[in-house]
mmCIF file of C-alpha atoms in Angstrom:
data_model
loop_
_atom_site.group_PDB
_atom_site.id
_atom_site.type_symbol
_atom_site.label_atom_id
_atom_site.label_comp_id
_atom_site.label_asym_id
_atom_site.label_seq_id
_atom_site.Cartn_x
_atom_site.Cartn_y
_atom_site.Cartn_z
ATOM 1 C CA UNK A 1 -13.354 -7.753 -56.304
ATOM 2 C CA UNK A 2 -12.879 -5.971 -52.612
ATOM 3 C CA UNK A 3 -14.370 -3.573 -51.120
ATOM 4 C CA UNK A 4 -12.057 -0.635 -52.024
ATOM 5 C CA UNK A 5 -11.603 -2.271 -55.548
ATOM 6 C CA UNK A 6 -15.691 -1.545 -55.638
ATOM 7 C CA UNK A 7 -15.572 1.844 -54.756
ATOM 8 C CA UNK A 8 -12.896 2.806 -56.921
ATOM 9 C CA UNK A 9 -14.711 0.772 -59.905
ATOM 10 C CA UNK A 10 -18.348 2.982 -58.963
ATOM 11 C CA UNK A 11 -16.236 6.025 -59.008
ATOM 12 C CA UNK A 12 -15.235 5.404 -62.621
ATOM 13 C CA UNK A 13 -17.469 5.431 -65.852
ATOM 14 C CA UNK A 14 -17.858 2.052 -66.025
ATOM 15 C CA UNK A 15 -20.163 1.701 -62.326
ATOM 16 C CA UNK A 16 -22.737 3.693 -63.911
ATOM 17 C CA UNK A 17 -23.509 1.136 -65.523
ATOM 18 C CA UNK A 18 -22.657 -1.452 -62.307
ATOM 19 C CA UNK A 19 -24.763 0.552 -59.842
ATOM 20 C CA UNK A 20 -28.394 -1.173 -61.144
ATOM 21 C CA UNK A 21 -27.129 -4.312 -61.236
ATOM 22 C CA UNK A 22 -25.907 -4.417 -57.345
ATOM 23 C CA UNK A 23 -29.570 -2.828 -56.676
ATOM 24 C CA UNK A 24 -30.934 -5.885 -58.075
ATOM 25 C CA UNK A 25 -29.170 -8.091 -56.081
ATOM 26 C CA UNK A 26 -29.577 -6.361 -52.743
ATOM 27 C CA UNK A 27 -32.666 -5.208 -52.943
ATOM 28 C CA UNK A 28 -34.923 -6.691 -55.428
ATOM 29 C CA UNK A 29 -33.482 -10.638 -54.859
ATOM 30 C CA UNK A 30 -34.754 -11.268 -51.069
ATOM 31 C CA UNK A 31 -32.204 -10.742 -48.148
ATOM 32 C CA UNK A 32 -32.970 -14.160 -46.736
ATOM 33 C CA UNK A 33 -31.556 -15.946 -49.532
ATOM 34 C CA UNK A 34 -27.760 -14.954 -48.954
ATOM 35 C CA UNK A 35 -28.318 -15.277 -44.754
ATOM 36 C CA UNK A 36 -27.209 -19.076 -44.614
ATOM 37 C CA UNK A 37 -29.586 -19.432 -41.870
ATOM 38 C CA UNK A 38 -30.500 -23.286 -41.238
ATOM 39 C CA UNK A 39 -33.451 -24.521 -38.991
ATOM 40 C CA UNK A 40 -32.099 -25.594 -35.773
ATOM 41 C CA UNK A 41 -32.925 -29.524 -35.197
ATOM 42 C CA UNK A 42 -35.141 -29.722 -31.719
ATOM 43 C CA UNK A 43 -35.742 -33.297 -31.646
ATOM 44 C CA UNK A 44 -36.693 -36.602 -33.289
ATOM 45 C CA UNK A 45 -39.387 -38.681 -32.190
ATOM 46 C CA UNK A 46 -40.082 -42.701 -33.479
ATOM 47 C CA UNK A 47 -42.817 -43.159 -30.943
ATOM 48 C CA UNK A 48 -43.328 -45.185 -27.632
ATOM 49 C CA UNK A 49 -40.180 -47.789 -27.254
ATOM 50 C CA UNK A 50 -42.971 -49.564 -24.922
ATOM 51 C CA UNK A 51 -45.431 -50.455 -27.810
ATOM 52 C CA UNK A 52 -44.560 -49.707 -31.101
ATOM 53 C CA UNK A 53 -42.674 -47.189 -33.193
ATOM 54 C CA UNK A 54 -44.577 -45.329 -35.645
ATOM 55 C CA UNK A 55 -45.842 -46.709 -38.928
ATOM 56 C CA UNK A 56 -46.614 -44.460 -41.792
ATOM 57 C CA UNK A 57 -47.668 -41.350 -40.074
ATOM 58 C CA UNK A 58 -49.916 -39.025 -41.625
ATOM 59 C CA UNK A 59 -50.622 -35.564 -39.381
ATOM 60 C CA UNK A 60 -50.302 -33.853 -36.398
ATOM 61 C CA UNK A 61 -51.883 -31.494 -34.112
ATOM 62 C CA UNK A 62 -50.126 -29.169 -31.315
ATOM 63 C CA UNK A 63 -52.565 -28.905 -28.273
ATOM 64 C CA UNK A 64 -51.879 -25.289 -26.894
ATOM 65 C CA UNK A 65 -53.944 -25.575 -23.868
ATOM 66 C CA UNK A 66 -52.556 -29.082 -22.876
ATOM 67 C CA UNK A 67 -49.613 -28.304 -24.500
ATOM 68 C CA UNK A 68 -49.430 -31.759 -26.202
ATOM 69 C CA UNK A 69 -49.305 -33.035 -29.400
ATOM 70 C CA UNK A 70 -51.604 -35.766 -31.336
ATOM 71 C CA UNK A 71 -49.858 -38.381 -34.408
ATOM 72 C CA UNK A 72 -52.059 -39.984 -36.660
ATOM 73 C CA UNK A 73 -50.118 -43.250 -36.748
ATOM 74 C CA UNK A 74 -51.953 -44.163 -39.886
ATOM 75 C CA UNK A 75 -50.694 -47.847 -41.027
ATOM 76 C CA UNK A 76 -50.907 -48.335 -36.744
ATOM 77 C CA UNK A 77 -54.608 -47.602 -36.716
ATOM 78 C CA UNK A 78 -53.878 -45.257 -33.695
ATOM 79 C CA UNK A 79 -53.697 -41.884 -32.295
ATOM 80 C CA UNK A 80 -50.358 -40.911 -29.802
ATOM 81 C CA UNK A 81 -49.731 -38.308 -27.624
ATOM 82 C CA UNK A 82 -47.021 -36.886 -26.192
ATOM 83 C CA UNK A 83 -46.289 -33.778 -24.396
ATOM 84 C CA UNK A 84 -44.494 -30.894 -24.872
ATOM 85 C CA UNK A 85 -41.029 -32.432 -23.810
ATOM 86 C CA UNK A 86 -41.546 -34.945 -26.592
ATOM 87 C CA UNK A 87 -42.249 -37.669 -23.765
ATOM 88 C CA UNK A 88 -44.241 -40.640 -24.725
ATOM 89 C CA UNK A 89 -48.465 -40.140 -22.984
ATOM 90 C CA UNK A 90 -50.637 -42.428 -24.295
ATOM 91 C CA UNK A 91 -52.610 -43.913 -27.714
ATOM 92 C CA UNK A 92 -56.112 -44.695 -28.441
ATOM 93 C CA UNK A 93 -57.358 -47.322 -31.379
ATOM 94 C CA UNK A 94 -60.849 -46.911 -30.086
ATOM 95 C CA UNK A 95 -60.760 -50.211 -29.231
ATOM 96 C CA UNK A 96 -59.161 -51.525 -32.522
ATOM 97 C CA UNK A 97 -62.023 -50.489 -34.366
ATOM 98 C CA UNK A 98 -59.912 -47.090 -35.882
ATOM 99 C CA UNK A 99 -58.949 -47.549 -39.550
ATOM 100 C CA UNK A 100 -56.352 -45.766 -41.197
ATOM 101 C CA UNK A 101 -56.559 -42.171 -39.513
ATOM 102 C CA UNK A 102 -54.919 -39.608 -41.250
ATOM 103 C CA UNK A 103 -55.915 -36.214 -40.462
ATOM 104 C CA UNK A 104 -56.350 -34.711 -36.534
ATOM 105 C CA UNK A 105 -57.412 -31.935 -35.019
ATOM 106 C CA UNK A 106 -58.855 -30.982 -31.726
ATOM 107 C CA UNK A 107 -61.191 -28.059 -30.850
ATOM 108 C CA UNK A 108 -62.169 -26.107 -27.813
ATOM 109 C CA UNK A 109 -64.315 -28.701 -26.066
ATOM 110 C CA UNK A 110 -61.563 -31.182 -25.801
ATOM 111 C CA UNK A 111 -63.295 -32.997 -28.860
ATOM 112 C CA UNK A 112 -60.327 -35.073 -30.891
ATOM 113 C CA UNK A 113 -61.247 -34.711 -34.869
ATOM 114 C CA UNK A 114 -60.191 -37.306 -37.215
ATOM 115 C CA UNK A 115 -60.432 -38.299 -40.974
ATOM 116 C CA UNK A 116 -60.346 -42.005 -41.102
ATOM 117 C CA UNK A 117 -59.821 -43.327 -44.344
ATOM 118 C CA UNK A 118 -60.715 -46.801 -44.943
ATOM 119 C CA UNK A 119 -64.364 -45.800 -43.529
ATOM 120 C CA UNK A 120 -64.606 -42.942 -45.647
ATOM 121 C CA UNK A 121 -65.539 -40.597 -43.192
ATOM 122 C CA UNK A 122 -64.796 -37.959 -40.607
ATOM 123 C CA UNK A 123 -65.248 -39.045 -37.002
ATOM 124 C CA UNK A 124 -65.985 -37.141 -33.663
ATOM 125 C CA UNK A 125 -64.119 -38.698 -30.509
ATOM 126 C CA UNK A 126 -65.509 -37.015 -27.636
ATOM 127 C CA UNK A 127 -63.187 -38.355 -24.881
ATOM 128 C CA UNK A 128 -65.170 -37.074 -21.811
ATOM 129 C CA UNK A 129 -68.163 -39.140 -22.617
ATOM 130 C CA UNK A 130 -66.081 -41.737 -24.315
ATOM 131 C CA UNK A 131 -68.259 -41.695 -27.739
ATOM 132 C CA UNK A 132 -67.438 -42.002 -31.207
ATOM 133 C CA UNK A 133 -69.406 -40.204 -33.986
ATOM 134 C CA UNK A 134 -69.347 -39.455 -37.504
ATOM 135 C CA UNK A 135 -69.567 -36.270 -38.837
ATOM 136 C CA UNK A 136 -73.000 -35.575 -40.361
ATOM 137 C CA UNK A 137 -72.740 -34.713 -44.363
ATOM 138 C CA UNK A 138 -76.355 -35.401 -44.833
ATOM 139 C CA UNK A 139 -76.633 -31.466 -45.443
ATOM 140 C CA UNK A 140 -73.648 -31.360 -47.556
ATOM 141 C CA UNK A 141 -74.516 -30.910 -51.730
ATOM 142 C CA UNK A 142 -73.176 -34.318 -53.340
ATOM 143 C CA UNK A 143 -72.935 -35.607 -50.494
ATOM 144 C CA UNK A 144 -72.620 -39.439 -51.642
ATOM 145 C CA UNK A 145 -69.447 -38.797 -53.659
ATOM 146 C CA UNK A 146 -67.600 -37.256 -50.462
ATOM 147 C CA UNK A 147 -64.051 -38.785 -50.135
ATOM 148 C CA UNK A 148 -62.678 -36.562 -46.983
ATOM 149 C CA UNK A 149 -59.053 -35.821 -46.819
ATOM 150 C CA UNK A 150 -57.171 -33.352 -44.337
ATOM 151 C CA UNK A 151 -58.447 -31.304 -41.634
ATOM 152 C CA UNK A 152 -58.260 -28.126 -40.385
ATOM 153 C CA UNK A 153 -59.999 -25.953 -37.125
ATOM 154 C CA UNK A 154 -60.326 -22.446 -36.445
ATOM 155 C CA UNK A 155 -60.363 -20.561 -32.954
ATOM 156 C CA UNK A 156 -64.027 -20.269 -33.140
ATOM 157 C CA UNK A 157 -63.912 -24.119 -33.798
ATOM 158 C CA UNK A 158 -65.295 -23.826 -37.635
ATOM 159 C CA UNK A 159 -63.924 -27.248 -38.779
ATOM 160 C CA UNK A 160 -62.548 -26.974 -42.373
ATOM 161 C CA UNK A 161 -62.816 -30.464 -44.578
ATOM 162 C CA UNK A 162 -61.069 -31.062 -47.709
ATOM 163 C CA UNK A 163 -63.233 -33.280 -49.896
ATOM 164 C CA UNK A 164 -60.869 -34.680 -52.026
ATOM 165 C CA UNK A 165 -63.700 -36.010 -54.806
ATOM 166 C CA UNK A 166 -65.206 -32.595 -55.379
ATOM 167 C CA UNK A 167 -62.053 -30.658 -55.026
ATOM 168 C CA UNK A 168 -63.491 -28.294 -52.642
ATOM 169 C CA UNK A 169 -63.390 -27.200 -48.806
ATOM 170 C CA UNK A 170 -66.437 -27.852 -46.713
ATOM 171 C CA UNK A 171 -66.940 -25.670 -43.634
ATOM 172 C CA UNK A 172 -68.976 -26.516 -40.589
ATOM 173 C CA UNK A 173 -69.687 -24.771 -37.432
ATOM 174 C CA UNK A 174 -68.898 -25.102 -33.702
ATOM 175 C CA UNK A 175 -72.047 -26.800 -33.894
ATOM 176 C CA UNK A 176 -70.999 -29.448 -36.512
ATOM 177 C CA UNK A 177 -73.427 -27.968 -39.273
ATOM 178 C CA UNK A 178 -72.661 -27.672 -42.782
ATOM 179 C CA UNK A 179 -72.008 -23.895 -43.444
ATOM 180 C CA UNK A 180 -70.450 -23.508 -47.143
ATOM 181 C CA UNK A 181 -67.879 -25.120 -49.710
ATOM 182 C CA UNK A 182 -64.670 -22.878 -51.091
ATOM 183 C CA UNK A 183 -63.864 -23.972 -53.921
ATOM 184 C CA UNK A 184 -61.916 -22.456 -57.337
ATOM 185 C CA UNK A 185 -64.292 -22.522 -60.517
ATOM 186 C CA UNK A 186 -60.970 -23.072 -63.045
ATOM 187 C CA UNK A 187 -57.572 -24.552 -63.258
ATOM 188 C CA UNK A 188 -57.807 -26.623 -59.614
ATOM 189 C CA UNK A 189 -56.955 -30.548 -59.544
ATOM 190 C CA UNK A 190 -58.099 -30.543 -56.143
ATOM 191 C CA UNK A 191 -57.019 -29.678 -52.736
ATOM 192 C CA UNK A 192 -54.469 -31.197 -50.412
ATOM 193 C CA UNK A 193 -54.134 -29.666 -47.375
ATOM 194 C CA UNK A 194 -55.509 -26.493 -45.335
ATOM 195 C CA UNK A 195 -54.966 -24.288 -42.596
ATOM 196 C CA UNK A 196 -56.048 -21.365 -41.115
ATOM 197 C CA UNK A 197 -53.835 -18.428 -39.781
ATOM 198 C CA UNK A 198 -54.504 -16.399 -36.425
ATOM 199 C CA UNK A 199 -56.625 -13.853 -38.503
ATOM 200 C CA UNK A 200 -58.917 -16.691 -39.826
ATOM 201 C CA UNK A 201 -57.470 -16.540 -43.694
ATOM 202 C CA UNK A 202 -57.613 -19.894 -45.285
ATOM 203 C CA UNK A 203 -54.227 -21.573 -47.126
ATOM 204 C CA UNK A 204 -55.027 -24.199 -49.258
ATOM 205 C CA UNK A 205 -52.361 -26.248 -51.930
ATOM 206 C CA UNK A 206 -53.206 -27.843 -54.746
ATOM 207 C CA UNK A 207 -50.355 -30.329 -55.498
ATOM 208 C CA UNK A 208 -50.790 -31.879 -58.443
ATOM 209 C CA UNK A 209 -50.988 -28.051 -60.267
ATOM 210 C CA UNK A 210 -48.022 -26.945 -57.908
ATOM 211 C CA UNK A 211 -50.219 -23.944 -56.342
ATOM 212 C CA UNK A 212 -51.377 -22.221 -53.535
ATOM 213 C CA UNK A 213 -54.303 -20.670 -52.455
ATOM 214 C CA UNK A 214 -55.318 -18.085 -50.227
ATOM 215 C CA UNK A 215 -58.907 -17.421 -48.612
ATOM 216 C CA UNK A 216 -60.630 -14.680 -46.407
ATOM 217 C CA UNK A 217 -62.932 -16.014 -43.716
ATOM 218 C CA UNK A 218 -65.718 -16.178 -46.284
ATOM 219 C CA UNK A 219 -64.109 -18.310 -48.773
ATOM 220 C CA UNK A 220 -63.509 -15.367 -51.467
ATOM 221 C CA UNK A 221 -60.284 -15.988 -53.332
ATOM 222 C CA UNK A 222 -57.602 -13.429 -51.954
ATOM 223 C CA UNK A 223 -54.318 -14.792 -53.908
ATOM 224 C CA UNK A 224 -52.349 -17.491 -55.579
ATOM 225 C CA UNK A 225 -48.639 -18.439 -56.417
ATOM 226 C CA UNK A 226 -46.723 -21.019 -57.220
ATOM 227 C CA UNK A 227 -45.720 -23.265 -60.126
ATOM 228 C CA UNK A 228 -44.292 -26.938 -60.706
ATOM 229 C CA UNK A 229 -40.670 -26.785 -62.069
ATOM 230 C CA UNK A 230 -36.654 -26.887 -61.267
ATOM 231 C CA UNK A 231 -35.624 -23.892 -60.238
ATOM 232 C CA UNK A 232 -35.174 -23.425 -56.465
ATOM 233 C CA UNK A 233 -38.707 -22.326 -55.199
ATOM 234 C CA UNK A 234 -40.062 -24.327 -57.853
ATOM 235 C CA UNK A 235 -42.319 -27.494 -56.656
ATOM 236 C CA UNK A 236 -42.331 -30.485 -57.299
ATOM 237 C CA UNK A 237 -45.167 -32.270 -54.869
ATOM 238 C CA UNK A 238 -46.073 -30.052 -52.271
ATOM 239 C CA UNK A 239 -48.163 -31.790 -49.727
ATOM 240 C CA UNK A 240 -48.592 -29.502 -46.614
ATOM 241 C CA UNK A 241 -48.581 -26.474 -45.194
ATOM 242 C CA UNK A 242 -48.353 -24.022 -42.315
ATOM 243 C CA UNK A 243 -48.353 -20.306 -41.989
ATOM 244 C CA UNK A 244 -46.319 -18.690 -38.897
ATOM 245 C CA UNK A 245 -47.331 -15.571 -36.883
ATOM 246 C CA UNK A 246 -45.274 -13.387 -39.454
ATOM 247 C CA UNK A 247 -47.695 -14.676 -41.728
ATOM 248 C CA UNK A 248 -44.629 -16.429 -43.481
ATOM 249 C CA UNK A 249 -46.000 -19.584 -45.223
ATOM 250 C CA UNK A 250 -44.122 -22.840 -45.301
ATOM 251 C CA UNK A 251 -44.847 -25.307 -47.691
ATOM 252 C CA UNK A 252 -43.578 -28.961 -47.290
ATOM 253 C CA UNK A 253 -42.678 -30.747 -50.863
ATOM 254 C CA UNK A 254 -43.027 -34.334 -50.662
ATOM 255 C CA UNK A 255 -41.052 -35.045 -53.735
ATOM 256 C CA UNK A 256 -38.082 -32.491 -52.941
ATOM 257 C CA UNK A 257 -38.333 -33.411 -49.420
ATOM 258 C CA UNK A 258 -37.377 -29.910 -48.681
ATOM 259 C CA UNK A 259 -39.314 -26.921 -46.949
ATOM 260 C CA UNK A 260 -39.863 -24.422 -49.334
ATOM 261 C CA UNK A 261 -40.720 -20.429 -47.522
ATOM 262 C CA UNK A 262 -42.629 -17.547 -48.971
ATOM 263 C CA UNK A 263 -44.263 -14.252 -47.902
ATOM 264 C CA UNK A 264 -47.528 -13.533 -48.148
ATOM 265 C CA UNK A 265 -47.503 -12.070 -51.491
ATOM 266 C CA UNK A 266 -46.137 -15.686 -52.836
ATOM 267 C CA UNK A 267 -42.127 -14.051 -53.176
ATOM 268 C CA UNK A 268 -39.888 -17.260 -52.314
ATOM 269 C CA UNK A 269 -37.599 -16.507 -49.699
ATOM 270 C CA UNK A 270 -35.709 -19.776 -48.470
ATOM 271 C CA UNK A 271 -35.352 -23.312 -48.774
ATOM 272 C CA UNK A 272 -34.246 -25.689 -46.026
ATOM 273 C CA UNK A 273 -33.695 -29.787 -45.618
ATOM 274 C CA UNK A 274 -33.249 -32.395 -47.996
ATOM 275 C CA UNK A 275 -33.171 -36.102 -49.231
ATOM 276 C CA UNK A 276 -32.083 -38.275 -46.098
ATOM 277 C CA UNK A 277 -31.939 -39.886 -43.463
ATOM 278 C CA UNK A 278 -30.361 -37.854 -40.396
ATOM 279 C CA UNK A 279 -31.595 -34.996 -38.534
ATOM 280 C CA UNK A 280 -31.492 -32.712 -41.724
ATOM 281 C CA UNK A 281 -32.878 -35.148 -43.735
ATOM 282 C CA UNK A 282 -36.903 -36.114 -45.035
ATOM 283 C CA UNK A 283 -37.745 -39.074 -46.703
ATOM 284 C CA UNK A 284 -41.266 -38.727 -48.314
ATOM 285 C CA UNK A 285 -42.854 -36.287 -45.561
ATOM 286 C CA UNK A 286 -46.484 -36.164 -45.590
ATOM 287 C CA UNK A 287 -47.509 -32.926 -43.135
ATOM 288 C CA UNK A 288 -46.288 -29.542 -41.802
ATOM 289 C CA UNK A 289 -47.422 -27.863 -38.339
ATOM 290 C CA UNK A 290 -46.197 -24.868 -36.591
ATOM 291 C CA UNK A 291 -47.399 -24.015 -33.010
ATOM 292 C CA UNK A 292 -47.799 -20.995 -31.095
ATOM 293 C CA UNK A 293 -44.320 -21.259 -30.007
ATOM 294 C CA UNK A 294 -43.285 -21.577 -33.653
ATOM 295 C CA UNK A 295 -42.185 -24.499 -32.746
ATOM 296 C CA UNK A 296 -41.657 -26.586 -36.647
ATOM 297 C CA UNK A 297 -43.191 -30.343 -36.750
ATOM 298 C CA UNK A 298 -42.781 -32.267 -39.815
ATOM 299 C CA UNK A 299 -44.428 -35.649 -40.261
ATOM 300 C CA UNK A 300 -41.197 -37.267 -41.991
ATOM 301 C CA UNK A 301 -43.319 -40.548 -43.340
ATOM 302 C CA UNK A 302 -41.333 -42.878 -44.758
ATOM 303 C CA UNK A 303 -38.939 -42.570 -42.350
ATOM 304 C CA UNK A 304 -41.579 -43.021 -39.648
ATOM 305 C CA UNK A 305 -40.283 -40.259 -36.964
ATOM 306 C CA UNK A 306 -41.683 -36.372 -36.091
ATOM 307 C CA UNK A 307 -38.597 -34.138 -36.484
ATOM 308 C CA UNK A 308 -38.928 -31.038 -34.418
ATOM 309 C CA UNK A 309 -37.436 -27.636 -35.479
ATOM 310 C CA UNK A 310 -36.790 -24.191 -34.766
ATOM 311 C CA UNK A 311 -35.743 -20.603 -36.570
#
């Protein structure tokens, strides 16, 4: 029907009965979904040509103040860098003796964070005095049934530790000490990933339920959304993810291999990628990671590359 067809149709009895429905679908069905707008492809990294490409990847972390980013190159037993032009740096195995490390952070003091999983345990690499340390969970309540899982850091440098046994979050200080566990009383499997937005809110997903979750500094619940299903904003396995300075919230399905966006009252806006193998494509990603810059890094697994992308 055109435009002038439209008008003439509202004009007649019959658009009474029209003019709701067209409300609906401008107004109450979000904008975003009829823009067409795709993420713009950045780059691709496989890792350094000199040594090795990348192996099973896990997570990453953006450096702001050395404007670098850090791969856990899990099945590698390594950590990479490379800078902000996506140029090969350096790695570090701590002298072979890293096992499968598959979360990373790094905090204020320069201190690299890790979650290394075939010891179990979180480790401290303090680079300056070239020491390795694990995280004490002496303090921490059931502490011998810990399994730790992903990481994530605050600007204040409260490290946040999903223990993936307990299905909980436990928080420790600048300092290293045990502070608290968040944790939902009913209806959690268990948690997969976290992250903290510039106002210090928590996001946490719970993949197996198809749900996320959404925590004040504190650790008092503050919302949830999401469900396992079909339809488009439906998920299916999602793994990771990041919240942006609009405080829009990106979740990375590992089974769809798409990115799925809401707002911050759970209402899906947009979808983007899909099954394959090309720029546009994920093949089993594992981890989600937007910078200051809003710069979009996906840990694309299986296909053992970072893809890089922009709004």
């Amino acid at each position: 029907m055109s435009g002038n067809n439209i008008i003439r149709f509202l004009k007649g009895g019959k658009g009474v009965a029209l003019i709701p429905l067209l409300c609906c679908i401008f107004f109450i069905i979000p904008i975003a979904l009829f823009s067409g707008e795709k993420l713009k492809h950045i780059a691709t990294v496989y890792g350094d040509k000199i040594s090795k490409p990348f192996n099973q990847p896990s997570s990453l972390f953006f450096d702001e103040s050395k404007q670098r980013f850090y791969i856990a190159d899990t099945r590698n037993n390594r950590l990479v860098s490379f800078d902000s032009a996506y140029s090969y740096i350096s790695e570090f195995s701590a002298g072979k003796s890293m096992k499968l490390p598959i979360s990373i952070v790094k905090d204020n003091k320069g201190r690299l964070i890790i979650t290394e999983g075939q010891k179990n345990q979180v480790t401290i690499i303090n680079i300056k005095k070239k020491s390795l340390n694990p995280l004490d969970l002496s303090k921490v309540p059931k502490n011998h049934s810990i399994i730790p899982g992903n990481l994530a850091i605050d600007k204040k440098d409260n490290l946040y530790v999903i223990d993936r046994a307990n299905k909980r979050i436990l928080v420790f200080n600048n300092k290293d000490k045990y502070i608290r566990e968040i944790t939902v009383k009913k209806g959690l499997a268990g948690f997969n990933d976290v992250k903290v937005d510039i106002h210090g809110n928590l996001y946490a997903i719970d993949a197996l339920k198809g749900r996320i979750y959404i925590f004040n500094q504190k650790g008092k619940s503050l919302a949830k959304f999401g469900k396992l299903g079909q339809s488009e904003g439906d998920f299916g396995f999602p793994i990771s993810l990041a919240v942006d300075k609009r405080g829009l919230i990106y979740v990375l399905d590992r089974h769809k291999n798409r990115i799925f966006v809401y707002n911050k009252e759970g209402d899906f806006l947009e979808g983007h990628l899909q099954l394959g193998w090309q720029k546009e494509g994920l093949y089993y990603p594992t981890y989600i990671f937007i910078n200051q810059s809003q710069l979009i890094f996906i840990v694309d697994r299986d296909n053992n590359r970072i893809q890089v992308y922009k709004r």
